[in-house]
Amino acid sequence: MQGHRSYTRKDRYNEKQKTAEYMQVELCTINFQHEDNLGFLIRAAACFGVKKIHVIGAIPDRSILNPLSGSLYDYVQLKQYKKPADFLKFVNEENMPLVSAEISDNSIPIYDVDFSSFHNFCLVVGNESLGIPFEIFKKSLPIQVPMPGVGYCLNTSQAANIALYEIMRQ
């Protein structure tokens, strides 16, 4: 059936969903200024087997996010929070460990973290301008993607892709 033009992208996703594997990690992001990043995060989540993305702040309309996500919008659950404290309340109730992708003096290189020792945790990626709110960061294990080149930091969705790949690899 794959060779037929009537076999849509949604058909392929629905077929793959029957054998999809899911990681025991959720994503959290902070009030994106660019909808593109949230769309790209949805795509990464669906591709790597992440079922839920927690969004602190605004969530653009499906009509904006679905094309940016590679039409994967319907395969990832989005949960919205008005402020960081609301997300932290959820995390505390669920006893969910946090891992934050953030460049700081205390950040651990991603390849030095044993992600296989974590279960049901949340990977937090920040807003590109403001980073991760301090109240979330201080309750997290800070990690970073080492970058020996001239650039200082990756875009939010790129950092999430690398972190999700490393988590899946382990």
PDB file of N, CA and C in Angstrom, residues 7-20 72 74-75:
ATOM      1  N   TYR A   7      -2.053   6.644  -0.278  1.00  0.00           N
ATOM      2  CA  TYR A   7      -1.519   6.371   1.050  1.00  0.00           C
ATOM      3  C   TYR A   7      -0.920   7.671   1.588  1.00  0.00           C
ATOM      4  N   THR A   8      -1.614   8.319   2.500  1.00  0.00           N
ATOM      5  CA  THR A   8      -1.233   9.649   2.970  1.00  0.00           C
ATOM      6  C   THR A   8      -0.186   9.583   4.082  1.00  0.00           C
ATOM      7  N   ARG A   9       0.357  10.737   4.401  1.00  0.00           N
ATOM      8  CA  ARG A   9       1.290  10.842   5.514  1.00  0.00           C
ATOM      9  C   ARG A   9       0.624  10.364   6.796  1.00  0.00           C
ATOM     10  N   LYS A  10      -0.616  10.765   7.004  1.00  0.00           N
ATOM     11  CA  LYS A  10      -1.375  10.348   8.195  1.00  0.00           C
ATOM     12  C   LYS A  10      -1.546   8.831   8.217  1.00  0.00           C
ATOM     13  N   ASP A  11      -1.792   8.225   7.031  1.00  0.00           N
ATOM     14  CA  ASP A  11      -1.887   6.761   6.947  1.00  0.00           C
ATOM     15  C   ASP A  11      -0.573   6.113   7.386  1.00  0.00           C
ATOM     16  N   ARG A  12       0.544   6.671   6.921  1.00  0.00           N
ATOM     17  CA  ARG A  12       1.856   6.125   7.304  1.00  0.00           C
ATOM     18  C   ARG A  12       2.079   6.264   8.807  1.00  0.00           C
ATOM     19  N   TYR A  13       1.729   7.409   9.377  1.00  0.00           N
ATOM     20  CA  TYR A  13       1.885   7.607  10.821  1.00  0.00           C
ATOM     21  C   TYR A  13       1.002   6.632  11.601  1.00  0.00           C
ATOM     22  N   ASN A  14      -0.240   6.473  11.156  1.00  0.00           N
ATOM     23  CA  ASN A  14      -1.152   5.558  11.846  1.00  0.00           C
ATOM     24  C   ASN A  14      -0.638   4.127  11.786  1.00  0.00           C
ATOM     25  N   GLU A  15      -0.059   3.761  10.667  1.00  0.00           N
ATOM     26  CA  GLU A  15       0.506   2.412  10.526  1.00  0.00           C
ATOM     27  C   GLU A  15       1.707   2.232  11.452  1.00  0.00           C
ATOM     28  N   LYS A  16       2.583   3.206  11.482  1.00  0.00           N
ATOM     29  CA  LYS A  16       3.782   3.122  12.327  1.00  0.00           C
ATOM     30  C   LYS A  16       3.422   3.173  13.806  1.00  0.00           C
ATOM     31  N   GLN A  17       2.336   3.835  14.131  1.00  0.00           N
ATOM     32  CA  GLN A  17       1.908   3.946  15.528  1.00  0.00           C
ATOM     33  C   GLN A  17       1.639   2.572  16.143  1.00  0.00           C
ATOM     34  N   LYS A  18       1.285   1.602  15.321  1.00  0.00           N
ATOM     35  CA  LYS A  18       1.000   0.239  15.814  1.00  0.00           C
ATOM     36  C   LYS A  18       2.236  -0.417  16.422  1.00  0.00           C
ATOM     37  N   THR A  19       3.422  -0.034  15.968  1.00  0.00           N
ATOM     38  CA  THR A  19       4.661  -0.639  16.472  1.00  0.00           C
ATOM     39  C   THR A  19       5.580   0.386  17.156  1.00  0.00           C
ATOM     40  N   ALA A  20       5.090   1.593  17.334  1.00  0.00           N
ATOM     41  CA  ALA A  20       5.914   2.657  17.925  1.00  0.00           C
ATOM     42  C   ALA A  20       6.321   2.308  19.346  1.00  0.00           C
ATOM     43  N   LEU A  72       2.482  16.028  12.585  1.00  0.00           N
ATOM     44  CA  LEU A  72       2.521  15.129  13.746  1.00  0.00           C
ATOM     45  C   LEU A  72       1.820  15.708  14.974  1.00  0.00           C
ATOM     46  N   ASP A  74      -1.168  15.754  16.016  1.00  0.00           N
ATOM     47  CA  ASP A  74      -2.174  14.907  16.660  1.00  0.00           C
ATOM     48  C   ASP A  74      -1.575  13.701  17.389  1.00  0.00           C
ATOM     49  N   TYR A  75      -0.270  13.520  17.317  1.00  0.00           N
ATOM     50  CA  TYR A  75       0.367  12.344  17.907  1.00  0.00           C
ATOM     51  C   TYR A  75       1.112  12.652  19.201  1.00  0.00           C
TER      52      TYR A  75
END
